[in-house]
CSV table of C-alpha atoms in Angstrom, one decimal:
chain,number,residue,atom,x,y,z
A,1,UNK,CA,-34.6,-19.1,-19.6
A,2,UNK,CA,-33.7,-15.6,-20.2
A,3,UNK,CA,-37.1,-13.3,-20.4
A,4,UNK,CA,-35.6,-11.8,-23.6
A,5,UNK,CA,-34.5,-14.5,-25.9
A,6,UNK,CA,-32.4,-13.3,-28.7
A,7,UNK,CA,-31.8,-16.3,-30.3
A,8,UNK,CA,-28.2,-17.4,-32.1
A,9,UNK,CA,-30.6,-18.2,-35.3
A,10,UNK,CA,-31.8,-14.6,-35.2
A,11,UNK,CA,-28.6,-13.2,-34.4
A,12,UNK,CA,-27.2,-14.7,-37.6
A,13,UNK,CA,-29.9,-13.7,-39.5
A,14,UNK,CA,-29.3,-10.1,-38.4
A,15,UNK,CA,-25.5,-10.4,-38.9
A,16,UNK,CA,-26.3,-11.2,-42.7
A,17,UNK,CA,-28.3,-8.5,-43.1
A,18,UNK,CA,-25.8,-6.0,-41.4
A,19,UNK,CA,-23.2,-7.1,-43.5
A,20,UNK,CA,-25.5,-7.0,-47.0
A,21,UNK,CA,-25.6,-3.2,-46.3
A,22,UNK,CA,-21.8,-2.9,-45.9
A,23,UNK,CA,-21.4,-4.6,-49.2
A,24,UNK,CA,-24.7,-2.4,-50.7
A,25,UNK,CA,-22.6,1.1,-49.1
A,26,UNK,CA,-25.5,1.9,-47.1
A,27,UNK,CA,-23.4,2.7,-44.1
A,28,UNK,CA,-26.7,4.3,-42.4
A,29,UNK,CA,-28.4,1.4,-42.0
A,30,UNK,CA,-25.6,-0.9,-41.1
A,31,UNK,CA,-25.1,1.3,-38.4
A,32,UNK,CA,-28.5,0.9,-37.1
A,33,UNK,CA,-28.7,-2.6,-38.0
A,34,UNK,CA,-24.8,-3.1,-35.6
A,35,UNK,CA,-26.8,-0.9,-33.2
A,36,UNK,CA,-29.6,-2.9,-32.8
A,37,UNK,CA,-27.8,-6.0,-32.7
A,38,UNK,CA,-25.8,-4.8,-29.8
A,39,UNK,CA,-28.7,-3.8,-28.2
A,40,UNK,CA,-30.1,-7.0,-28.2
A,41,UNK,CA,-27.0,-8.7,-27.0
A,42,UNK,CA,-26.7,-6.4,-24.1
A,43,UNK,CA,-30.1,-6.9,-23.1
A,44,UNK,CA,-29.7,-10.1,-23.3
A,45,UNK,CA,-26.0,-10.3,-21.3
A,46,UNK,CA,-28.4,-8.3,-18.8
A,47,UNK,CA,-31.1,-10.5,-18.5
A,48,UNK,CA,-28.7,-13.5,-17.6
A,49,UNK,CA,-26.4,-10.8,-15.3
A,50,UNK,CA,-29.6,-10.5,-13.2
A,51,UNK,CA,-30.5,-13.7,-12.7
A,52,UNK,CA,-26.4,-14.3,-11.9
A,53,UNK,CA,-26.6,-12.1,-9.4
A,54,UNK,CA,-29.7,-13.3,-7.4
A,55,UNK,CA,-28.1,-16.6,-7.8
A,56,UNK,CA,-24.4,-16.0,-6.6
A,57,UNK,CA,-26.2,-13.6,-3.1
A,58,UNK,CA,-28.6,-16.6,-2.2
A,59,UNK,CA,-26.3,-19.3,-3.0
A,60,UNK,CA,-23.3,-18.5,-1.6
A,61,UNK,CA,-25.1,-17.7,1.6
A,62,UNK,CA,-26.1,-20.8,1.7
A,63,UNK,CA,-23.3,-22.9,1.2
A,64,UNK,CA,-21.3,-24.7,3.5
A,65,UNK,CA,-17.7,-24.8,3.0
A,66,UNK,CA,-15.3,-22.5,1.1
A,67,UNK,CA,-14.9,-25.4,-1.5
A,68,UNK,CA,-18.2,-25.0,-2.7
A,69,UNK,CA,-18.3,-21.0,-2.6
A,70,UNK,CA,-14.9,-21.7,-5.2
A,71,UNK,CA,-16.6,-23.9,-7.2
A,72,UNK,CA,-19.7,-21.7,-7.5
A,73,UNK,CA,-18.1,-18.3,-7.8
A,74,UNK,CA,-15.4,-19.4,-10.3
A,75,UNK,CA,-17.8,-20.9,-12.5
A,76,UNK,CA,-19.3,-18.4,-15.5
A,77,UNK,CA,-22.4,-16.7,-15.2
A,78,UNK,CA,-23.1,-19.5,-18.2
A,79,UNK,CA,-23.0,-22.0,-16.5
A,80,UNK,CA,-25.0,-20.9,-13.3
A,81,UNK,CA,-28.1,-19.4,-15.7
A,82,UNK,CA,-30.3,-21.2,-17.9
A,83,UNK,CA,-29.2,-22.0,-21.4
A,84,UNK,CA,-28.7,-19.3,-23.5
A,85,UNK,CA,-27.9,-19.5,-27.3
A,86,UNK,CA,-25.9,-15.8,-26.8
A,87,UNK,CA,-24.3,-16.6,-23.3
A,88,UNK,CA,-22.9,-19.8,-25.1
A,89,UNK,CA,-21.9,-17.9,-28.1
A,90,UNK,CA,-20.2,-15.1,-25.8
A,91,UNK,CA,-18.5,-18.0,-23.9
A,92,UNK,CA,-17.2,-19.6,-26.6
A,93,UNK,CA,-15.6,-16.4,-28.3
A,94,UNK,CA,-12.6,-16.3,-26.4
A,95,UNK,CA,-11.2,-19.9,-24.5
A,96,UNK,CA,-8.2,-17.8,-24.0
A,97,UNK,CA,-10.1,-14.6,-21.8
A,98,UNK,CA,-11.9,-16.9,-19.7
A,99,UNK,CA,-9.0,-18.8,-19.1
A,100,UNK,CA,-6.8,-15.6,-18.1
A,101,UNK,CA,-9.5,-15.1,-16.0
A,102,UNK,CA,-10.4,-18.7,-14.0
A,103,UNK,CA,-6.1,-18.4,-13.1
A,104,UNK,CA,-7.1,-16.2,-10.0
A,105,UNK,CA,-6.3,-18.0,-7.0
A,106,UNK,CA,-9.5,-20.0,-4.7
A,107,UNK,CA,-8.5,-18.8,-1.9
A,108,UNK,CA,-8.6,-15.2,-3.1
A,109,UNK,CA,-12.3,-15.6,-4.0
A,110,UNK,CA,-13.0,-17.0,-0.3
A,111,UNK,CA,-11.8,-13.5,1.3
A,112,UNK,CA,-14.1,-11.8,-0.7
A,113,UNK,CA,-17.4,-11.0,0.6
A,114,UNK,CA,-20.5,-11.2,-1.9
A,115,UNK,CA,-21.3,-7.6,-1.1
A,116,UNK,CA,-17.8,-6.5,-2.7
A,117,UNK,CA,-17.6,-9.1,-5.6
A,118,UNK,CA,-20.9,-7.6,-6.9
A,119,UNK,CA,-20.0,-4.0,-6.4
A,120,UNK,CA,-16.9,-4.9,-8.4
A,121,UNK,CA,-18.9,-6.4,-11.3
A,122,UNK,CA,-21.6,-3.6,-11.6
A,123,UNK,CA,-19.1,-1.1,-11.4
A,124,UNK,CA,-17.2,-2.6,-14.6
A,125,UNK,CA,-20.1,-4.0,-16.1
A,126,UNK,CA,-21.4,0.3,-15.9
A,127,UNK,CA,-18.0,1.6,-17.3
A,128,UNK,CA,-18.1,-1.0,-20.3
A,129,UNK,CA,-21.3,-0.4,-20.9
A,130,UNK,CA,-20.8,3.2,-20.9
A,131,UNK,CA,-18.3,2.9,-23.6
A,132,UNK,CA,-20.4,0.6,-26.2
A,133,UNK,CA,-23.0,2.9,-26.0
A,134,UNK,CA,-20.8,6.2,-26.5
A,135,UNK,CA,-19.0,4.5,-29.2
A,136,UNK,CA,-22.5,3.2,-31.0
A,137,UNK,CA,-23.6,6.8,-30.9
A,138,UNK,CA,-20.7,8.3,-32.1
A,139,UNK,CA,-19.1,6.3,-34.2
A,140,UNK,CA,-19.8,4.7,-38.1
A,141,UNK,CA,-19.7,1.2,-39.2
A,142,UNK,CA,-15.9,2.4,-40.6
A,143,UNK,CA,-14.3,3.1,-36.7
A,144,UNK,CA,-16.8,1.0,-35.7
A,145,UNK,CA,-17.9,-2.1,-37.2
A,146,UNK,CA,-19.9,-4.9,-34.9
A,147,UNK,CA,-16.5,-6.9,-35.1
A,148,UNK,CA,-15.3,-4.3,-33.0
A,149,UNK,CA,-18.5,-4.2,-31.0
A,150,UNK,CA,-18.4,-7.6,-30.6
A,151,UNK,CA,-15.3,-7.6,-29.2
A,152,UNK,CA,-16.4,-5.0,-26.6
A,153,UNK,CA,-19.7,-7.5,-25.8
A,154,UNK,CA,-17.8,-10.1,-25.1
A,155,UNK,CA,-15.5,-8.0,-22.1
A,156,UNK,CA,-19.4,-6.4,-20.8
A,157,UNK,CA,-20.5,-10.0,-20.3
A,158,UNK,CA,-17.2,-11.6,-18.8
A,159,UNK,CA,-17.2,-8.2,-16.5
A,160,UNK,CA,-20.3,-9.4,-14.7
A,161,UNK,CA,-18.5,-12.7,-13.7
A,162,UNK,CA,-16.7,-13.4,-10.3
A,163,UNK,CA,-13.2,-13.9,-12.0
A,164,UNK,CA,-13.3,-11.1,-13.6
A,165,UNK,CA,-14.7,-9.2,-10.5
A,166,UNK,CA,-11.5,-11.0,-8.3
A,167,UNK,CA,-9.1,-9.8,-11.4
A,168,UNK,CA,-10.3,-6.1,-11.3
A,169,UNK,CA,-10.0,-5.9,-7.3
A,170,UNK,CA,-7.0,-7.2,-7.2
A,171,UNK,CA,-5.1,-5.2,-10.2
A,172,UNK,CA,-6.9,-2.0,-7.7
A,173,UNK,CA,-5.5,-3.6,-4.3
A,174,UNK,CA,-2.3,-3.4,-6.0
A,175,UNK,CA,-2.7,-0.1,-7.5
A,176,UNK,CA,-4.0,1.1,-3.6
A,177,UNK,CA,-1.0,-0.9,-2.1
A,178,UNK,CA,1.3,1.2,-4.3
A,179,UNK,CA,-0.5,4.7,-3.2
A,180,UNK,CA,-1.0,3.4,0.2
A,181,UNK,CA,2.8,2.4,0.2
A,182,UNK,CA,3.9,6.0,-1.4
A,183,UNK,CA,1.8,8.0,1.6
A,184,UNK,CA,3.3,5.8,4.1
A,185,UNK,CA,6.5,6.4,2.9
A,186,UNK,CA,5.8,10.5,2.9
A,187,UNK,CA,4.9,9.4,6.4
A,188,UNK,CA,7.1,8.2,7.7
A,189,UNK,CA,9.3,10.0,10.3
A,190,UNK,CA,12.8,12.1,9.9
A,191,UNK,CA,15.3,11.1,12.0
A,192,UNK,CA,15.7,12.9,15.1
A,193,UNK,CA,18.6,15.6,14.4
A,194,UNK,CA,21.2,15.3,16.3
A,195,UNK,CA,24.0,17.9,17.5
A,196,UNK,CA,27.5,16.9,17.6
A,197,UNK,CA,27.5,16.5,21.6
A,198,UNK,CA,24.3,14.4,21.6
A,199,UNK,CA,26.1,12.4,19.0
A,200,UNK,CA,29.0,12.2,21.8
A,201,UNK,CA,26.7,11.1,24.2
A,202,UNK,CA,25.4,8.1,21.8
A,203,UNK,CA,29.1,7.1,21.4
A,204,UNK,CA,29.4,7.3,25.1
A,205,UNK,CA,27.1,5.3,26.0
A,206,UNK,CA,27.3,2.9,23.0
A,207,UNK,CA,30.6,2.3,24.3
A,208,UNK,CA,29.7,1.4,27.6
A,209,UNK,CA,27.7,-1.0,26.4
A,210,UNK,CA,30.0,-2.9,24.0
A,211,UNK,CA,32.6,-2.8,27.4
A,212,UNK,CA,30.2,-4.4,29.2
A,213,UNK,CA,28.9,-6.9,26.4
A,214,UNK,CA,32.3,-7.8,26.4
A,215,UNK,CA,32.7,-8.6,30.2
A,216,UNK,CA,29.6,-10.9,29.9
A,217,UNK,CA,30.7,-12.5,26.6
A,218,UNK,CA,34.1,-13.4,28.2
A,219,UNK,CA,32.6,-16.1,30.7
A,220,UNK,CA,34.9,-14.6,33.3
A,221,UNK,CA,32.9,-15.3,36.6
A,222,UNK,CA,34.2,-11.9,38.6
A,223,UNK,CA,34.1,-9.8,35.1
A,224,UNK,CA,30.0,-11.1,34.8
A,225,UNK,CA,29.5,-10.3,38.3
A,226,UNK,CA,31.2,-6.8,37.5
A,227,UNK,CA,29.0,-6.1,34.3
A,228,UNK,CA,26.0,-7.2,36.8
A,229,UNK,CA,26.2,-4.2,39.2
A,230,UNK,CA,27.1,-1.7,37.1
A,231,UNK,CA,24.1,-2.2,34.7
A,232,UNK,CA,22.1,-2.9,38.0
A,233,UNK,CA,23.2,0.4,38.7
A,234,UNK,CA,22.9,2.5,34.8
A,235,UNK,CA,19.1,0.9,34.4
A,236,UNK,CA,18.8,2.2,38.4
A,237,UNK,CA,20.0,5.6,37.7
A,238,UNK,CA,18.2,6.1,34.6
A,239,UNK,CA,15.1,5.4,36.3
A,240,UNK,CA,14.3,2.1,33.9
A,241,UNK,CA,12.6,-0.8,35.4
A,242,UNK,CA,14.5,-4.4,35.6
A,243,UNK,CA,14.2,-7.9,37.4
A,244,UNK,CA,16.3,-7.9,40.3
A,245,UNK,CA,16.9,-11.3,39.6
A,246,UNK,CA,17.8,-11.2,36.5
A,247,UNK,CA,20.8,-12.0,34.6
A,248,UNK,CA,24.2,-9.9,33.4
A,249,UNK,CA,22.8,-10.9,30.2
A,250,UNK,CA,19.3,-9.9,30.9
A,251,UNK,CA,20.1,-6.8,31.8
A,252,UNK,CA,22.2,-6.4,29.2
A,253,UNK,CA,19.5,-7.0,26.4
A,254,UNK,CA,17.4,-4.3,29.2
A,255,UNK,CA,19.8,-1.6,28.4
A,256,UNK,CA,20.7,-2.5,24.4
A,257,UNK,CA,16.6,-1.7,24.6
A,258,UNK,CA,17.0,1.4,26.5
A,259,UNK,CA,19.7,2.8,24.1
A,260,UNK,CA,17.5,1.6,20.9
A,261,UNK,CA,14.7,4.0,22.6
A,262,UNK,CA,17.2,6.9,23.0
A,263,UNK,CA,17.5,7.4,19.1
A,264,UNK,CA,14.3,9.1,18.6
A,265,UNK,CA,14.3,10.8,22.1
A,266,UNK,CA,16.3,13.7,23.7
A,267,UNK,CA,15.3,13.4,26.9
A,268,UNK,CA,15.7,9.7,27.3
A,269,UNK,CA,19.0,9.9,25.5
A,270,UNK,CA,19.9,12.8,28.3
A,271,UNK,CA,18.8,10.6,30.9
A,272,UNK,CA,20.7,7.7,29.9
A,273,UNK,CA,23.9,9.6,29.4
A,274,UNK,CA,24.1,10.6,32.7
A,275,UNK,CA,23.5,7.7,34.2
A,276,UNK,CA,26.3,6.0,32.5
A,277,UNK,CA,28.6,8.9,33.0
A,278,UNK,CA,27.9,8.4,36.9
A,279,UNK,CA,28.5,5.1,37.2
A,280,UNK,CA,32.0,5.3,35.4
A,281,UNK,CA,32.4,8.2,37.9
A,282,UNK,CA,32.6,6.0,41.0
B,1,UNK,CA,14.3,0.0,12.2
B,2,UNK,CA,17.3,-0.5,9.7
B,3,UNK,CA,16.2,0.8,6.2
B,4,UNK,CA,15.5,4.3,4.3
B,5,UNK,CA,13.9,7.2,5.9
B,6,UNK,CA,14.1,10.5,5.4
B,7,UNK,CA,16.4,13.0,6.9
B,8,UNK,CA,15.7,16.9,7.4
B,9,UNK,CA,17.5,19.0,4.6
B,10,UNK,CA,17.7,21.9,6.4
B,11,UNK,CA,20.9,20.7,8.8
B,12,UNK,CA,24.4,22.0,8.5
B,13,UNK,CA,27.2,19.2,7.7
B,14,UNK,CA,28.0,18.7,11.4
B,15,UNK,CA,24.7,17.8,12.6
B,16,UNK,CA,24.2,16.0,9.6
B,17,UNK,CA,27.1,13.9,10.8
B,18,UNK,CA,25.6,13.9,14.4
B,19,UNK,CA,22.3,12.9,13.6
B,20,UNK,CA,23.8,9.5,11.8
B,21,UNK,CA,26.0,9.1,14.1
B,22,UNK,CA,24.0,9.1,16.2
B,23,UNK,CA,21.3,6.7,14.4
B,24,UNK,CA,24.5,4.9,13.7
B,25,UNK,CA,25.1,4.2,17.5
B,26,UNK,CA,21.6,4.3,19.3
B,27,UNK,CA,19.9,2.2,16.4
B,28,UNK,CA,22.6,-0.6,16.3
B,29,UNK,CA,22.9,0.3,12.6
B,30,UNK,CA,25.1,1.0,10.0
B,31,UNK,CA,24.8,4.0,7.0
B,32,UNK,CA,25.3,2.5,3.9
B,33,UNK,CA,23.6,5.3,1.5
B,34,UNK,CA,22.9,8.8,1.5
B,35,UNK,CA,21.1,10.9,-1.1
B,36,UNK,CA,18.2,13.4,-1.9
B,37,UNK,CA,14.6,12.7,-1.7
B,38,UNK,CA,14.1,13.5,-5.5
B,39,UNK,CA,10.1,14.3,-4.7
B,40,UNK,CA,11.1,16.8,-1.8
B,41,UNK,CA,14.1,18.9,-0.1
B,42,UNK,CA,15.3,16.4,2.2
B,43,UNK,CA,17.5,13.8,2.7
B,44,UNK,CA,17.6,9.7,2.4
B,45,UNK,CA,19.4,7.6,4.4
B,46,UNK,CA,19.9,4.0,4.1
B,47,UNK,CA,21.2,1.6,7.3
B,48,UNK,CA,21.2,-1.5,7.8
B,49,UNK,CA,21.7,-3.8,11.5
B,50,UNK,CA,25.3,-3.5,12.5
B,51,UNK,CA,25.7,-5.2,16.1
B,52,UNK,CA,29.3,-3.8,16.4
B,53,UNK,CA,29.9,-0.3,17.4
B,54,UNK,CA,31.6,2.3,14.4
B,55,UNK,CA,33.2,5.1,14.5
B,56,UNK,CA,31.7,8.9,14.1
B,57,UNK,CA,30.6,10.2,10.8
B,58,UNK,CA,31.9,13.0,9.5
B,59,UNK,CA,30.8,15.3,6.4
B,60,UNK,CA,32.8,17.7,4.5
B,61,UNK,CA,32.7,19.4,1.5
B,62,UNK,CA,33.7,17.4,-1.7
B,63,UNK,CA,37.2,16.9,-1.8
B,64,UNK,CA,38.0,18.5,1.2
B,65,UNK,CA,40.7,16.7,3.2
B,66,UNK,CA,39.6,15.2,6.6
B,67,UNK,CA,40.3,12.2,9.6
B,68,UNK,CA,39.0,8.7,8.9
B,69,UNK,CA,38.3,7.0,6.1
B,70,UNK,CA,35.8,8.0,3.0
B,71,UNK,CA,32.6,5.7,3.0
B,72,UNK,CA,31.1,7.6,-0.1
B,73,UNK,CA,31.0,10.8,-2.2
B,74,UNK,CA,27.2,12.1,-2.6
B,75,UNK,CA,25.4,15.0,-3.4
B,76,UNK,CA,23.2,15.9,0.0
B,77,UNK,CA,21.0,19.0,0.5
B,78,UNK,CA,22.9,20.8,3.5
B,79,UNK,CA,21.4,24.1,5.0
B,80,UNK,CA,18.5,23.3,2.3
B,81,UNK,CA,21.0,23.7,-0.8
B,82,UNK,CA,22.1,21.0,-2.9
B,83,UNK,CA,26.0,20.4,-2.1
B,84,UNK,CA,28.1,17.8,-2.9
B,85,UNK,CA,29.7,15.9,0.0
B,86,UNK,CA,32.1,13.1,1.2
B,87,UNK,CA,31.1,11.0,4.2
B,88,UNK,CA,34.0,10.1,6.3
B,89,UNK,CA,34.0,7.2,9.2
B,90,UNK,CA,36.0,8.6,12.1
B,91,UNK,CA,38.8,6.4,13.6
């Protein structure tokens, strides 16, 4: 049980009287008699928020498998909590909110540690709460009127439950992901600029290689064996480590690499160039 | 590798050419966009794999005759000024 009961009994009782003084004109006191009735609610969403809370940290730290962490943490604070006429009352408000939120995936609620789940639902529970109060302080029964407040209630209570916590982290991992995508892409690196006789010395060597692809590709015994010692010889030249042992094909996929690293590197892209240049020079 | 990244807007139209080209021919790619980076004064340029070997790029002014074939009219910043181009791919 709740330590502050605020019965559904007494809550109608109140909500008759509020609305006697909106029929009576006496705006005043129906604001003070929304006010306190909000109030009341609030403390009483609290009161079962706290005891959710406790529950949820020792619970889930005890539990076994991730099947019983989902069952536990996408269950409502309702049903966790001892019976409340107002948790009940909030639950039943809106089938259709509790259902948008119990859609978010299991398996999303198992990555999440408890730690971040009840930062998530203090944090929105503070920034809802926030707003009822500014809006009870500065508004009139007319902006106002506890419909309205209700209808704020009822998103303070379901933001102190785990679906709602897993909805709210996840709409701000994709918000992050869309930041965290827009910096990487202000990140990421130019391309190399290149002057028209390094772009010569790509073709060049580009070139060699597609010659040579094409004297391994041909299945020509003599024309492999060829294509063998001459890219034996390039990856030599150029300093770049190979098998001894390995294939024309090998060493073909040995320089494709080499020339891939060349496009973001003068000096490799030097090195490389001559080395092709002296082999077609013998 | 193959995708969009950024290019410096500060080249002249030759090196422009030379720097895809060379992308073009180093990367095993192929150019099959360029624009301006609308949030600063730079290029974009899209490739995608291309395992056969092309032909040079070349850029010249819009409408300005040249060798090769035209791959795409855009407007490029060149020398850090906005300027309308045609890409050619060299024979």
């Amino acid at each position: 049980m709740a330590p502050i009961n605020y019965s559904s009994s007494a809550l109608d009782a109140d909500v008759a009287a509020y609305h006697a003084s909106i029929a009576n004109h006496a705006l005043d006191i129906a604001k003070t008699q929304r006010n306190q009735i909000v109030f009341r609610i609030i403390a009483q969403v609290d009161a079962a928020y706290g005891a959710f809370e406790l529950n949820l940290s020792t619970r889930r730290a005890g539990l076994q498998t991730g099947g019983d962490a989902a069952q536990l943490g996408l269950s409502a604070a309702a049903t966790l909590v001892g019976a409340s006429d107002i948790k009940d009352i909030l639950s039943a408000t809106s089938t259709a909110f509790q259902g948008t939120r119990l859609s978010v995936d299991k398996n999303f609620f198992e990555q999440k540690t408890t730690e971040s789940l009840v930062s998530q639902m203090r944090a929105s529970r503070k920034n809802l709460q926030a707003q009822i109060l500014l809006s009870l302080s500065n508004r009139d029964v007319n902006s106002y009127p506890l419909e309205s407040a209700w209808g704020d209630v009822v998103n303070y209570y379901y933001a102190g439950t785990i679906p709602s916590a897993l909805v709210d982290i996840a709409g701000k991992a994709g918000s992050d992901a869309v930041k965290a995508d827009q910096t990487l892409k202000d990140a990421v690196k130019e391309l190399t600029p290149g002057t028209p006789d390094q772009a010569k010395q790509a073709v060049t060597i580009r070139s060699e290689y597609e010659a040579l692809n094409k004297a391994i590709s041909s299945g020509n015994e003599t024309s492999v064996k060829a294509a063998r010692e001459t890219l034996a010889k390039i990856l030599t030249n150029a300093k770049i480590q190979f098998d001894p042992g390995a294939s024309a094909s090998n060493l073909l996929e040995v320089f494709k690499q080499a020339i891939i690293a060349t496009a973001d590197d003068n000096a490799k892209l030097q090195t490389l160039d001559a080395a092709v240049k002296s082999v077609a020079s013998q | 590798m193959a995708g969009t990244v950024p290019v410096s807007g500060d080249l002249t139209m030759d090196n422009l050419a030379a720097t895809l080209t060379r992308r073009e021919q180093s990367a095993f790619e192929q150019v099959t966009a360029l624009s301006i980076d609308p949030a600063q004064t730079r290029n974009l340029v899209t490739t995608v794999s291309q395992p056969q070997q092309l032909g040079g790029l070349s850029i010249c002014a819009a409408g300005a005759a040249s060798q090769g074939t035209k791959i795409l009219s855009t407007t490029v910043y060149i020398s850090g000024t906005k300027t309308n181009v045609d890409l050619y791919r060299l024979p």
